[in-house]
Structures are given as C-alpha cells and as structure tokens.
Short mmCIF file of C-alpha atoms and ligand atoms in Angstrom, two decimals:
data_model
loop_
_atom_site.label_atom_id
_atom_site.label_comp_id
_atom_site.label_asym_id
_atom_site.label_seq_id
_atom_site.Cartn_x
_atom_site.Cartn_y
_atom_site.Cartn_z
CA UNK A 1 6.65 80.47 -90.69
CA UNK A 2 9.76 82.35 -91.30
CA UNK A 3 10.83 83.06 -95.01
CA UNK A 4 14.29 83.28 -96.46
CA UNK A 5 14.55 85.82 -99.84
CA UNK A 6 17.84 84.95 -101.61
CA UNK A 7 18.02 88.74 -103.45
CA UNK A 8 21.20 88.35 -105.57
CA UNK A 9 20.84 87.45 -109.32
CA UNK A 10 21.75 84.06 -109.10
CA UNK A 11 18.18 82.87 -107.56
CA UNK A 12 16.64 85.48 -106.56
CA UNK A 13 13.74 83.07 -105.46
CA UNK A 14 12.10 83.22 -101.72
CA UNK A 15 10.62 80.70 -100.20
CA UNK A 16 8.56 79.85 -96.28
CA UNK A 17 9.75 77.39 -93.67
CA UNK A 18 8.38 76.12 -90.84
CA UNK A 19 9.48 77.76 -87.02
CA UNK A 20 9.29 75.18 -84.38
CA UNK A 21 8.36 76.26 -81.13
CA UNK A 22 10.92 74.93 -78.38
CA UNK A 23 9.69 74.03 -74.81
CA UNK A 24 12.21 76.29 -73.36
CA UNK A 25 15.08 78.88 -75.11
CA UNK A 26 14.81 79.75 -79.13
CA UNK A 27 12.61 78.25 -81.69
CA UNK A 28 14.58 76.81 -84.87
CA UNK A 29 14.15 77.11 -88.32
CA UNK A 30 12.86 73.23 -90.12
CA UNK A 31 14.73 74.26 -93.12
CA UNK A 32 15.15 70.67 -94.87
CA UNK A 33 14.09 71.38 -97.65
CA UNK A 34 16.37 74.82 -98.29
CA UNK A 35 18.48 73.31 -101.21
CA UNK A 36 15.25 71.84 -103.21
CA UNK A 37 13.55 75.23 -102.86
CA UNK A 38 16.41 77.77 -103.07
CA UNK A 39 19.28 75.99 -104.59
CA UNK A 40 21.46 77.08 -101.39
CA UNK A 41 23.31 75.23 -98.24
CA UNK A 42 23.72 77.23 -94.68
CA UNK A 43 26.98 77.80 -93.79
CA UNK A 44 27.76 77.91 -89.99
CA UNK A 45 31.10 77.44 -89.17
CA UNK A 46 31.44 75.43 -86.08
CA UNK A 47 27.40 74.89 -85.70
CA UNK A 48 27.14 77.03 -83.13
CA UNK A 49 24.26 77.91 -84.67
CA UNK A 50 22.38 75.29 -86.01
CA UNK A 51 20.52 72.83 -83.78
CA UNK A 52 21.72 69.17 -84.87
CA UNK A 53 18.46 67.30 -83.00
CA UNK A 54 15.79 67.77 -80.56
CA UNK A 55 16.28 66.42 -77.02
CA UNK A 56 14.40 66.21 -73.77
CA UNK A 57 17.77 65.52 -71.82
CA UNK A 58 19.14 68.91 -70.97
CA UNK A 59 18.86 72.65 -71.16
CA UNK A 60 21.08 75.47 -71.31
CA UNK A 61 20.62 79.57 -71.18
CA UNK A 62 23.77 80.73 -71.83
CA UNK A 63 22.31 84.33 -71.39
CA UNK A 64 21.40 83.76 -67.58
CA UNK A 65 23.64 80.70 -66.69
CA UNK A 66 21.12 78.34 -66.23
CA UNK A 67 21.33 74.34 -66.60
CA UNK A 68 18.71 72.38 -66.26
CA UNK A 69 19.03 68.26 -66.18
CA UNK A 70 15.39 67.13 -67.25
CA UNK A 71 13.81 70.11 -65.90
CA UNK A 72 15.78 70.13 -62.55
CA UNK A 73 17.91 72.80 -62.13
CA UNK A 74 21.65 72.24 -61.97
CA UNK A 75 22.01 73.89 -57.94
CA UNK A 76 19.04 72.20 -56.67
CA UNK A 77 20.34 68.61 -57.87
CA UNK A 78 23.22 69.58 -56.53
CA UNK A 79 22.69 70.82 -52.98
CA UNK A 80 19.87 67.85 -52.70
CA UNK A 81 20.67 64.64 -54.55
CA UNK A 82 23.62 62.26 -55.24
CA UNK A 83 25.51 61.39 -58.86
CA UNK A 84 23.68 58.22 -59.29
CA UNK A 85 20.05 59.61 -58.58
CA UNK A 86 20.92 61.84 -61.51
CA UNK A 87 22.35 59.40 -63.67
CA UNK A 88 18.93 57.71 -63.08
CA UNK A 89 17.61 60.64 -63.61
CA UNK A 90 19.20 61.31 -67.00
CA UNK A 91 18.68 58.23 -68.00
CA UNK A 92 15.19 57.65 -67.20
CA UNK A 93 13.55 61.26 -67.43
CA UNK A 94 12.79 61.34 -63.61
CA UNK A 95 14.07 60.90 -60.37
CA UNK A 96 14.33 57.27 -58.83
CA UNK A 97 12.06 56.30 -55.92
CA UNK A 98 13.72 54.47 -53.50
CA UNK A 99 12.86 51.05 -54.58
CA UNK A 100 14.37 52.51 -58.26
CA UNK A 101 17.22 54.07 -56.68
CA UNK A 102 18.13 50.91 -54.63
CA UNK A 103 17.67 48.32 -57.36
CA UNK A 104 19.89 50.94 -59.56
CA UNK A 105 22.20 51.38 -57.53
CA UNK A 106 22.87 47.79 -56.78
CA UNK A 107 23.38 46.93 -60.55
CA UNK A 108 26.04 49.75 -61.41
CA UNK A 109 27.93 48.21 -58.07
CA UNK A 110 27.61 44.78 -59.64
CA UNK A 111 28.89 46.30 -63.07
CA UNK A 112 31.60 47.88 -61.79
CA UNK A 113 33.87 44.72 -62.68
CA UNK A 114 34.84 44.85 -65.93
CA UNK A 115 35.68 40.93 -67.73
CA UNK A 116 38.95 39.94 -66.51
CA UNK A 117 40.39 39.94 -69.89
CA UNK A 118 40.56 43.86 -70.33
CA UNK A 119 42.95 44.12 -67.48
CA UNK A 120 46.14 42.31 -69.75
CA UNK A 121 45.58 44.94 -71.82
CA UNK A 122 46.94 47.31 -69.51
CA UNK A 123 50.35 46.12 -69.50
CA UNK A 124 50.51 46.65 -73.12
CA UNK A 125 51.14 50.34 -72.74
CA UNK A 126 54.13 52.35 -71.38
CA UNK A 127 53.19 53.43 -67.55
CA UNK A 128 53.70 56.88 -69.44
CA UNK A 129 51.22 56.61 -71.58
CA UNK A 130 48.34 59.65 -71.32
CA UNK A 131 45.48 58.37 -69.19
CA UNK A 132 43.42 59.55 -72.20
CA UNK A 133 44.91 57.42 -74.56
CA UNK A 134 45.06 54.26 -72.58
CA UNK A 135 41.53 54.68 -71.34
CA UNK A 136 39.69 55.37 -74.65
CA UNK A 137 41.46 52.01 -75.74
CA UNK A 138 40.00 49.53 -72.75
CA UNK A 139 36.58 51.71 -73.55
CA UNK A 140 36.88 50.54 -77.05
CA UNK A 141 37.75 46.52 -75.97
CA UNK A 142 34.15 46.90 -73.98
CA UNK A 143 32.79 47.02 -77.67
CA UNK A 144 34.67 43.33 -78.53
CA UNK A 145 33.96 42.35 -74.91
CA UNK A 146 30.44 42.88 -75.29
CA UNK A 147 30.02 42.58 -79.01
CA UNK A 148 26.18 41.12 -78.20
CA UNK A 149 24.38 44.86 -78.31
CA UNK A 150 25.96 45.64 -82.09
CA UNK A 151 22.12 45.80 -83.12
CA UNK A 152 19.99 47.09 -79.81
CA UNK A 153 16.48 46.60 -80.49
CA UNK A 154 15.20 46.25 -77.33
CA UNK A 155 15.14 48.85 -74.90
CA UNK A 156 15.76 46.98 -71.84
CA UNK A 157 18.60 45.66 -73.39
CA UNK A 158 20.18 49.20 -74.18
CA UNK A 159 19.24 49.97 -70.17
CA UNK A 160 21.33 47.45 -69.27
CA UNK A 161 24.33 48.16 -71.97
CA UNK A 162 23.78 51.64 -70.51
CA UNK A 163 24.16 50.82 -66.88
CA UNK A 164 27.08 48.55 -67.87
CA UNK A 165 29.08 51.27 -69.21
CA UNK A 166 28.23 54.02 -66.23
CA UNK A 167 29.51 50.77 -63.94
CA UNK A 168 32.64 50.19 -65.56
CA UNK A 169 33.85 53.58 -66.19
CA UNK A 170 35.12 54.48 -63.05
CA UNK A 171 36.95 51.07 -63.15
CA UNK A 172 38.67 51.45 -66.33
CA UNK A 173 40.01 55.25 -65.37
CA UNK A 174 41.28 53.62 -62.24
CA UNK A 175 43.18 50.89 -63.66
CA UNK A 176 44.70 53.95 -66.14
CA UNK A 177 45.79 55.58 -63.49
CA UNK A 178 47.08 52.83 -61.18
CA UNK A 179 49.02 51.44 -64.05
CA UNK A 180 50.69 55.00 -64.86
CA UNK A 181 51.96 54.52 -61.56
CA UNK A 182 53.20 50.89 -61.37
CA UNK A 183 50.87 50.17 -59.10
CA UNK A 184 49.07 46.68 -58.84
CA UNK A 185 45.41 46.88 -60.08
CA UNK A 186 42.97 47.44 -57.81
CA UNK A 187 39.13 45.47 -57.49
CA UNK A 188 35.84 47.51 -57.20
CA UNK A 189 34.95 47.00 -53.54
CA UNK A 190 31.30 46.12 -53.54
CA UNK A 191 30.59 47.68 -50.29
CA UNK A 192 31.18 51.06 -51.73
CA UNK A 193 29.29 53.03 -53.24
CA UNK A 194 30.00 54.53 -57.40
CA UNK A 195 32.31 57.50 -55.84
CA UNK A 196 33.79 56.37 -52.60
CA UNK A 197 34.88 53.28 -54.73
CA UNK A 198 36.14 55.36 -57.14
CA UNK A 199 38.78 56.84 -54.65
CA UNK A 200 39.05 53.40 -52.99
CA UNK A 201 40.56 52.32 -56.53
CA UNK A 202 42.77 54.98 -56.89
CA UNK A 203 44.33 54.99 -53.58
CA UNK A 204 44.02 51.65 -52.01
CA UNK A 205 46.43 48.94 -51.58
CA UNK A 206 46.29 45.18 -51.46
CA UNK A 207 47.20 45.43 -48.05
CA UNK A 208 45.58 47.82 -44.89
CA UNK A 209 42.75 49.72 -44.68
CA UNK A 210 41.86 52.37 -46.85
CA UNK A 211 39.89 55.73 -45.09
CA UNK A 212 37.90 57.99 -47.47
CA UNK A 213 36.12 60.47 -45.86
CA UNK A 214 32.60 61.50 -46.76
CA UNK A 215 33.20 65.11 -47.26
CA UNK A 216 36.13 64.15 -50.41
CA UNK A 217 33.13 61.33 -51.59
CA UNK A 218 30.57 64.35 -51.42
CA UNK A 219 33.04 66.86 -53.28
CA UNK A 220 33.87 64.31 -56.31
CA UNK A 221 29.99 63.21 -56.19
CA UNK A 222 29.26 66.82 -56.89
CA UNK A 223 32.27 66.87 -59.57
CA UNK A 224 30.94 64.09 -61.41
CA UNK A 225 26.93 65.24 -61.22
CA UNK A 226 28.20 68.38 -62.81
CA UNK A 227 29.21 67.07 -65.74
CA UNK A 228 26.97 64.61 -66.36
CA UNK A 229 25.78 66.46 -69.39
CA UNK A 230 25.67 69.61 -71.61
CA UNK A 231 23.39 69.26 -74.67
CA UNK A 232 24.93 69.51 -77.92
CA UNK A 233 28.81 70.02 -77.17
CA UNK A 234 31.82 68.78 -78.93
CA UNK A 235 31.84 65.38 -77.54
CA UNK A 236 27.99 64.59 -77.25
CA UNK A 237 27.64 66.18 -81.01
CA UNK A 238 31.03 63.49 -81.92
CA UNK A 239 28.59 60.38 -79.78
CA UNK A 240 25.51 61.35 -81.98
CA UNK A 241 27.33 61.64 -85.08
CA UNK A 242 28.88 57.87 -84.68
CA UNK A 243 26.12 56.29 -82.89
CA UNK A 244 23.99 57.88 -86.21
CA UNK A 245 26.05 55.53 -88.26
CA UNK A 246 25.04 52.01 -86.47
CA UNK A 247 28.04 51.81 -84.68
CA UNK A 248 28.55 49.96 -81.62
CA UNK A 249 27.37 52.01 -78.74
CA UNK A 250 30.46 52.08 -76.81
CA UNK A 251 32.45 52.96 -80.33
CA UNK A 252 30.43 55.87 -80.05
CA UNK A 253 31.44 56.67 -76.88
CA UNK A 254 34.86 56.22 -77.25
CA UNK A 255 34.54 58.59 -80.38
CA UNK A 256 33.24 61.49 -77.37
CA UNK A 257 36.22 60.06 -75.29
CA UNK A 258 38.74 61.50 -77.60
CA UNK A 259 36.70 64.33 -78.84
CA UNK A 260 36.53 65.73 -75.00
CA UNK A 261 40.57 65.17 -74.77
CA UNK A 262 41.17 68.46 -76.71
CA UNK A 263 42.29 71.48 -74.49
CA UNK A 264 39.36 73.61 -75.82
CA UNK A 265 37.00 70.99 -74.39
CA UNK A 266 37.43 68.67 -71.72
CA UNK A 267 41.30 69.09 -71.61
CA UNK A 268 41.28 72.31 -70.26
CA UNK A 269 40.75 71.47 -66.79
CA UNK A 270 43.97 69.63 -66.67
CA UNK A 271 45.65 72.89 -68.82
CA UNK A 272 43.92 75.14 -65.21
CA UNK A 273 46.44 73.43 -63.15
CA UNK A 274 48.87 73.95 -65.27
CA UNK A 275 48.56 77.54 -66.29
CA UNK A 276 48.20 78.51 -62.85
CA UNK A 277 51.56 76.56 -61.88
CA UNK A 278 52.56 77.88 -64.71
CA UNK A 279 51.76 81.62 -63.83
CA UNK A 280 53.63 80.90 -60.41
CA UNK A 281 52.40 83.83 -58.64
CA UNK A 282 50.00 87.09 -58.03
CA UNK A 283 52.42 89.53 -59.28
CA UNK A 284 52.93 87.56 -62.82
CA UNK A 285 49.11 87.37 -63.55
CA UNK A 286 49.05 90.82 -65.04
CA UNK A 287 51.66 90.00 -67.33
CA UNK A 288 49.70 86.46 -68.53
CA UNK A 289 46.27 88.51 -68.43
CA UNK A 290 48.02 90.72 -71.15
CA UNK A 291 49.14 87.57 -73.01
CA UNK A 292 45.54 86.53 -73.48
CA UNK A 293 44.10 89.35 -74.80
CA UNK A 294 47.06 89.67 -77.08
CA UNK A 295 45.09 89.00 -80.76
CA UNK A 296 48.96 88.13 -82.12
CA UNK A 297 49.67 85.74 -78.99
CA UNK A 298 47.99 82.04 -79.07
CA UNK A 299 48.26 81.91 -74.89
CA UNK A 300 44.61 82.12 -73.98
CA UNK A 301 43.09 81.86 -70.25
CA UNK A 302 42.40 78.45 -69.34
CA UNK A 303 39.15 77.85 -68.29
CA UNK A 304 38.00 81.32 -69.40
CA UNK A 305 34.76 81.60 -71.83
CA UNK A 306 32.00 78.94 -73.73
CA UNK A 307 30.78 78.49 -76.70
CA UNK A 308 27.53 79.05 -75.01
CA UNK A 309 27.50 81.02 -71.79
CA UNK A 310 27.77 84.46 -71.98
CA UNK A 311 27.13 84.83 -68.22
CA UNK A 312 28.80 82.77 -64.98
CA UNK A 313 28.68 78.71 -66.01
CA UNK A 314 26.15 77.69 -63.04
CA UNK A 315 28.40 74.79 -62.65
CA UNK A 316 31.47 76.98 -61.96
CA UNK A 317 28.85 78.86 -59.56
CA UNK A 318 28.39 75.75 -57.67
CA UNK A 319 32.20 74.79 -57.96
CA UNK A 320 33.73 78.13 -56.70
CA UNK A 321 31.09 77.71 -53.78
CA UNK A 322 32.24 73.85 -53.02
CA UNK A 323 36.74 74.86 -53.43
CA UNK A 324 35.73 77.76 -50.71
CA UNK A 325 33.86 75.21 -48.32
CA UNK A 326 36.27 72.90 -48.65
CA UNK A 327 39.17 75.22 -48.48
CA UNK A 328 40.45 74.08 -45.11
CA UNK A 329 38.52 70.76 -44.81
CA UNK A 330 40.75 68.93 -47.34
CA UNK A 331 43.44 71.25 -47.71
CA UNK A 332 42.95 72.96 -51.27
CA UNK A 333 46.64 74.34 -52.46
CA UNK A 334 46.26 77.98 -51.44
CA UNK A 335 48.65 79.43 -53.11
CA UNK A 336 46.84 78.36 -56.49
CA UNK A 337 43.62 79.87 -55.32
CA UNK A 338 45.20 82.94 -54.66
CA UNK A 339 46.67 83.15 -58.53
CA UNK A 340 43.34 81.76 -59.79
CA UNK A 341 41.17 84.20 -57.34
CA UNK A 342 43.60 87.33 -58.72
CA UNK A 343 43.18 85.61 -62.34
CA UNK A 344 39.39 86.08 -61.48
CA UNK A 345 39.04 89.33 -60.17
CA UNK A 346 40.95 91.00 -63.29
CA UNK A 347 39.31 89.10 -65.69
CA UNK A 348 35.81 90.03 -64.64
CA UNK A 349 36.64 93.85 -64.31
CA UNK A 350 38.60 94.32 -68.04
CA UNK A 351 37.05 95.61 -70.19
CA UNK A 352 38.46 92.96 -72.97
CA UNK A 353 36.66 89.86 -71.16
CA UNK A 354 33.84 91.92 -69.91
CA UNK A 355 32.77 92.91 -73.29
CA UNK A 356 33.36 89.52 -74.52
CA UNK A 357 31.28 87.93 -72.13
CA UNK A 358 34.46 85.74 -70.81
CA UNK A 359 33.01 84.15 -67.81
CA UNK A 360 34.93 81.25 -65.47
CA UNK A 361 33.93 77.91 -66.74
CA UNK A 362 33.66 74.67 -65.16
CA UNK A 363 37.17 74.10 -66.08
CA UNK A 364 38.40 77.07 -63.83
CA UNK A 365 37.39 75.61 -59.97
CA UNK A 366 37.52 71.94 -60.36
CA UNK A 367 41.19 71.16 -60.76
CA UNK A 368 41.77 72.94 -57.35
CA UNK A 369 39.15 70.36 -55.79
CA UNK A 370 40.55 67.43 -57.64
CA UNK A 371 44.25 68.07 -56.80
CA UNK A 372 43.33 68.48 -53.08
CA UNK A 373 41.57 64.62 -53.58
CA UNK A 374 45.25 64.03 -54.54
CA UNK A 375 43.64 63.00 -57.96
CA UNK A 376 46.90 63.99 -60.54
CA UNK A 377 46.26 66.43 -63.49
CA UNK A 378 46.81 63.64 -66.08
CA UNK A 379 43.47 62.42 -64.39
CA UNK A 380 41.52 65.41 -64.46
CA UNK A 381 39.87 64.56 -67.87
CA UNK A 382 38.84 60.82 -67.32
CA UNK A 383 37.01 62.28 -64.48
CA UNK A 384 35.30 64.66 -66.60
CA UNK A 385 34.80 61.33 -69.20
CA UNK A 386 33.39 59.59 -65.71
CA UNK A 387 30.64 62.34 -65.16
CA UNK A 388 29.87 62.64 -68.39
CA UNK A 389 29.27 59.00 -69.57
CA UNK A 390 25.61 59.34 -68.41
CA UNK A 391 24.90 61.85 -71.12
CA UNK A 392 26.62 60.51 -73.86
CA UNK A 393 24.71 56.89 -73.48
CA UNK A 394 21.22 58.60 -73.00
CA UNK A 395 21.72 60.78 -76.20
CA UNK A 396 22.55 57.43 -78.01
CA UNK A 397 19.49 55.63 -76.32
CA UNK A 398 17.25 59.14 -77.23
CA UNK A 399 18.72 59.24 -80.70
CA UNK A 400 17.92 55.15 -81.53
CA UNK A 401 14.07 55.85 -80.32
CA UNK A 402 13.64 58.85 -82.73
CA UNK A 403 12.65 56.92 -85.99
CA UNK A 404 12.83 60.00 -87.67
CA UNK A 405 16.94 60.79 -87.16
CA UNK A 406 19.25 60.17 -89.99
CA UNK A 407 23.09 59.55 -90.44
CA UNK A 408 24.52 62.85 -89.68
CA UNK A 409 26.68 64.15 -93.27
CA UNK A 410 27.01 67.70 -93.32
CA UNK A 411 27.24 69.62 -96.90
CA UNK A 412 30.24 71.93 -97.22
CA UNK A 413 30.81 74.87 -99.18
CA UNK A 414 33.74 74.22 -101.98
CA UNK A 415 36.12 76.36 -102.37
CA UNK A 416 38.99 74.15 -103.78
CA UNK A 417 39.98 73.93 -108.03
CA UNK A 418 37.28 74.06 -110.85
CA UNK A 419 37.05 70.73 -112.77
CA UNK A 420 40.57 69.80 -115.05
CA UNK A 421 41.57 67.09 -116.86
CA UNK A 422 44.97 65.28 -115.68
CA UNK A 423 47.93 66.49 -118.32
C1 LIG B 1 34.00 72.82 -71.91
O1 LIG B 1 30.35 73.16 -75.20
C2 LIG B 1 30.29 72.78 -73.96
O2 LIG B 1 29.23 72.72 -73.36
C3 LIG B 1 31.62 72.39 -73.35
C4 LIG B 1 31.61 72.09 -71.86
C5 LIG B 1 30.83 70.82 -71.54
O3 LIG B 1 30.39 70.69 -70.39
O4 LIG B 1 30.78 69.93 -72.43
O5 LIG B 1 31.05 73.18 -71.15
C6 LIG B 1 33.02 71.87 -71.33
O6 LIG B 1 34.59 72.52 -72.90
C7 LIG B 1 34.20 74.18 -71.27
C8 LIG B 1 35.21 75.07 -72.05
C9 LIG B 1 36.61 74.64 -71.63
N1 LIG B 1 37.64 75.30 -72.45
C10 LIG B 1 38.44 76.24 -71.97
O7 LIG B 1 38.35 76.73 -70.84
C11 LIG B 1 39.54 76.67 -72.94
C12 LIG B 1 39.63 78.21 -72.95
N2 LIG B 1 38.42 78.75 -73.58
C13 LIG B 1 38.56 79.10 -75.00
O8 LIG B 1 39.40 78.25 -75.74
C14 LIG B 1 37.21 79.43 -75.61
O9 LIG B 1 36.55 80.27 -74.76
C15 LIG B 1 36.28 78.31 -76.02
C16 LIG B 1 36.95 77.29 -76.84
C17 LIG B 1 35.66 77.66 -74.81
C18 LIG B 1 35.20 78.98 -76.83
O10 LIG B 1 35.88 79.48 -77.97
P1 LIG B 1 35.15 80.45 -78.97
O11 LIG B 1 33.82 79.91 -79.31
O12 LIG B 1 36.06 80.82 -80.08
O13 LIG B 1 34.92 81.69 -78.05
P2 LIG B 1 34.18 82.96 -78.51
O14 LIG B 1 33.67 82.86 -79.90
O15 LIG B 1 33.21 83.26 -77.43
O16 LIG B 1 35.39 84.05 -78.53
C19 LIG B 1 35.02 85.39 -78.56
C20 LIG B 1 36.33 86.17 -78.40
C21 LIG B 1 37.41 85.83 -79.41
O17 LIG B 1 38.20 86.97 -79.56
P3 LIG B 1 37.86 88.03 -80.78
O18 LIG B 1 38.01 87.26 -82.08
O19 LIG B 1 36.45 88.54 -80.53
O20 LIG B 1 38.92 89.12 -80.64
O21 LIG B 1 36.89 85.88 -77.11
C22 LIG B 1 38.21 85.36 -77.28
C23 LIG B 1 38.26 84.81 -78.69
O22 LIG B 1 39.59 84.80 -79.16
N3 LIG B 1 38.39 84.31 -76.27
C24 LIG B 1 39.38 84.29 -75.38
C25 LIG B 1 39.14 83.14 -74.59
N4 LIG B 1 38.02 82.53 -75.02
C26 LIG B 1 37.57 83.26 -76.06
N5 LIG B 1 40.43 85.09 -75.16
C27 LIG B 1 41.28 84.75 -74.14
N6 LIG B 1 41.11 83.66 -73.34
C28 LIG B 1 40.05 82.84 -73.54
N7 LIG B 1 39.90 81.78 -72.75
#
C-alpha cells in the first residue's frame, strides 16, 4: 500500500492506496479514488508518468534498452522471424504455427485490395499533397467503406476487421505515393508476399517486369517489425483515447495516423534526412551540434533522445547493425552516413547529451535504409504508420475485452479567471 500525506493547511488529510505489482518494470499507484479521499488531482504534464492502462502487448526498459513484443525480445524477433509472424504474434499473444502462419498469411494477401471505390478518391487531391494527409483520408473512407464493425461484439469479427486493416495499409500508402508522382495506380500482386508487394506497388509499372531483391524485402521487413509497436506512445495513447469513445475502429486509427505525423514522433524520421542534407557535411556538424544544445535555439538533433529510453533504443541497435550490412549491398548514400556517423560520435561523447541520456533513436538509422530502397522522405512516415498498424488495432481489440476500461477524460488543473458576471 503506498500512502499519500497532503501536509499543507488546506487538507492536511492522508490517506492508503493500493500498489499493483507489474509482471515486468515498476509497480503503479491504483489511485482512483485520490479526489474522494484527499480532495486533490495529479498533475503530470505530458503523462510521462502516469500509466493510462494495463497491457500484455509490449514492454519497454528505457533504463537498459530493452523491447520486448509479448515476451520476445525485440533482436531475437528480429534476427529469426518475419513482419507478419509478428503481426500474428501481436495480435494473437503467440507465435503462429505453420498451419496459423499460412492461413494468416493468405488472408492479409487477399485483403490487400482495398474496394475499388477508395481509389477515385485519390484524384481528388493535388499530386502535392503530403502523403500524410492524403493517406489518413483513404484510412478514414475504410470506416464508410466498412461501416458494418461500428459496434464489434464478436471477436472473430474484430480479427478479421483487424487483418483487413494490416492488408490494406500497405495499399493505401502506395497509391499515396504513386499518385504524388502521377503515376497510374498500381494492384497488390497476389503472388507477393506483405513487403515485397509493398515495393512491387511502389515501383512497378503496368508494363515489364518488376525485380525486387530479397535482401531490400528483408531490410524493409525488418523496418516494419520494428515498429510494430511501443506501448503507451503518442499515437497508441491518441488510438486508445478514441477507440475509448465507441468510435469506429479505423477512426481510431486514423486519429494515431495524424498523431504520429508530428516531427517529435513519427515525423522525425523524415526531418533525419533532412537535417543531415541539411547539415551538408562533417566539418558543419560541430557548428549544428552547438545549435542543439543551444537552450535559446529551437534546432534540436533529429532523431536524438525518447521520452523513455535513457540508454541506446534496441531498435536503433538493430538498425545501425542492418544500414552497416547493407552499406554496399544496396548502396546506402555514404556521404550521409558519414555526417550522421560524425553526428553520432560527438553526441555520445558531450557531456550535454551524455548527461541527458540523449541516445540515437529509431528515427536516426532508418531513413538511410529507406532512401537506399529509393523510398522518398515524404514516405518515410506512412512506413512507420505501415509497421505500426499492428499495434494500434491490438490495443483497440485489448482495450474492447477489458470490461473494466472507461472513456479516457483527463482532469486539468485551472488556472484561468475566478467566476464574474458579464458587465
Ligand atoms: C518516436 O514514445 C515513443 O515510444 C515514440 C517512438 C515510437 O516508437 O512510438 O519511439 C517513436 O517518436 C521516437 C522519437 C522521435 N523524435 C525525435 O527524434 C525528435 C527529436 N527528439 C526530441 O524532440 C525529444 O528527444 C523527444 C521529443 C523525443 C523527447 O522530448 P522530451 O521528453 O522533452 O525529452 P527529455 O525530457 O528527455 O529532454 C531532456 C532534455 C531537455 O533539455 P533541458 O530542459 O534538460 O535543458 O534534453 C533536451 C531537452 O530540451 N533534448 C534535446 C533533444 N531531445 C531532448 N536536445 C537536443 N536535441 C534533442 N533531440
């Protein structure tokens, strides 16, 4: 039990709470009843740290830089597995058996097409358009395209909304992308499988044959499994907090859609690229390195530091590893590795990151690896919104089985005018 002693004047009351043991990291604090026994809120700017639910899905030490999906850690699934054994995975709590993984499998390829009507509303937007912007719109038509699972009940039936929305994903970025770049729409091939079709989308054409090699398959496989999910972060907390309501399911994720856009989130690794082009070469990083630790100056290092590591991101472990091996192989831009590797090596020996436990993020390695796939910057994000659609829909799904979970609806503190009557 853990008990909180307001000692100023104004309650001066104490009360006990209830400490709930957690299967792995920090126990919490049950403190739902705080208001009816002391009369105060919490205030925690930014949540960081207040735990919103419980979950089963993932788990993070941000101490050591360890991520664990289900149990498994992050390296192992990695080095061993494929993206859609771990959506599976995810999704289901283990890992498929082969008869599972096939019969998976075969539905996301037979999801993959989206209805036929979604693609007119491509042509509505200028081929200018963010990707961002025109994807989180066809995400939101699913929801009027597939109106039927407004109320999901059964849980079969949010499987296969689930699976739906993994399926089409890659689909919907695809046509973004082909239509930023006049290009005519391209089918899911159904010989292909989830990531190989991916880049078949992107880079085919109605005409000839299209050669994707397994190693770019395996890096973007790797790309998407390692953002699959990440507990309670800005986007998953944004899913919750809208799925909480009722809402449609794929409302909800449309909500984490544009919540991952920002450049603090899932924007940054398309602001890597272009800080690095940006920083142009070695000899100007020292000047940009003073930039970011300037208090005064609002430049900060792209793909630099987390909310919740304070050690190496395992996934930028596992990135850094996968740029290196493929640095000949598919012909990573040097010359930005070079800026990013001298970015690196200052960053980790000054004494203003080092004592702010700035580590590289996910953000830092995987623009390198996507611009080698020839996959634009503009793009970088709906791949991240690819990867992590997995996690969003299985928070939904765990969040509708917990009969105990409520709308979410913060309290705040006020600090605006006392009450006045109008003059
Ligand atoms: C993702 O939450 C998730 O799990 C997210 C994610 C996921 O998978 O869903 O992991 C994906 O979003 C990764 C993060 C991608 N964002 C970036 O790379 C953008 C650059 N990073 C920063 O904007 C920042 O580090 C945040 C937003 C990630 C975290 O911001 P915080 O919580 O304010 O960081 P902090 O509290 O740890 O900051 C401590 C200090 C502050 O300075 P002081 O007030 O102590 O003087 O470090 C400074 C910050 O100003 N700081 C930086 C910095 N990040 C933090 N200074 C320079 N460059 C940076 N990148």
């Amino acid at each position: 039990m853990a008990t909180f002693t307001i000692k100023d004047n104004r309650t001066g009351r104490s009360a006990e709470f209830e400490v709930l043991d957690s299967t792995l990291g920090s126990p919490v604090v049950d403190i739902t009843g705080l208001h009816k026994e002391l009369g105060v809120y919490t205030y925690d700017n930014g949540l960081g740290m207040t735990a919103t639910c419980q979950s089963e899905i993932t788990f993070i030490d941000g101490a050591k830089g360890e991520l664990l999906y289900r149990g498994y850690p992050i390296e192992e699934l990695a080095e061993k597995k494929n993206y859609i054994e771990v959506c599976y995975l995810i999704l289901h709590g283990e890992l498929p058996n082969s008869d599972q993984y096939e019969s998976f499998e075969k539905d996301i390829r037979i999801k993959s097409y989206p209805h036929e009507g979604i693609k007119n509303l491509f042509s509505a937007f200028p081929d200018n358009g963010h990707p961002m912007a025109i994807l989180s719109s066809a995400v939101s038509a699913l929801s009027a395209f597939h109106h039927q699972h407004l109320n999901i009940k059964d849980d079969e039936e949010f499987m296969e909304m689930a699976r739906r929305i993994i399926a089409k994903m890659p689909t919907l970025a695809a046509y973004t992308y082909r239509h930023s770049m006049g290009y005519p729409l391209i089918y899911p091939d159904m010989d292909r499988y989830f990531t190989e079709n991916f880049l078949y989308m992107l880079r085919a054409f109605p005409t000839g044959k299209t050669e994707i090699s397994e190693v770019e398959t395996r890096a973007l496989d790797t790309i998407f499994m390692l953002h699959a999910d990440h507990e309670q972060n800005a986007s998953t907390t944004t899913v919750r907090a809208v799925g909480s309501t009722g809402a449609h399911p794929y409302a909800a994720v449309v909500a984490g859609i544009n919540a991952l856009w920002g450049r603090a989130h899932g924007g940054a690794n398309e602001s890597v690229i272009a800080q690095l082009e940006m920083i142009g070469s070695v000899e100007n990083v020292d000047r940009f390195i003073k930039r970011a630790k300037d208090p005064n100056d609002p430049f900060r290092l792209m793909g630099f530091g987390h909310r919740v590591y304070k050690n190496f991101d395992p996934r930028a472990r596992v990135l850094k590893r996968l740029r290196d091996e493929l640095r000949d192989t598919i012909g990573i831009n040097s010359k930005l590795i070079e800026i990013a590797d001298r970015v690196e090596e200052i960053a980790l020996n000054d004494e203003y990151f080092v004592k702010r436990n700035l580590y590289p993020n996910i953000d830092f390695y995987s623009g390198t690896i996507l611009e080698a796939l020839g996959i634009r910057k503009k793009m970088f994000t709906p791949i991240f919104v690819i990867g992590r659609t997995v996690g969003w829909i299985t928070h939904l799904i765990e969040q509708k089985r917990d009969p105990k979970q409520k709308i979410y609806r913060p309290r705040q503190r006020y600090i605006g005018k006392k009450r006045r009557s109008v003059p």
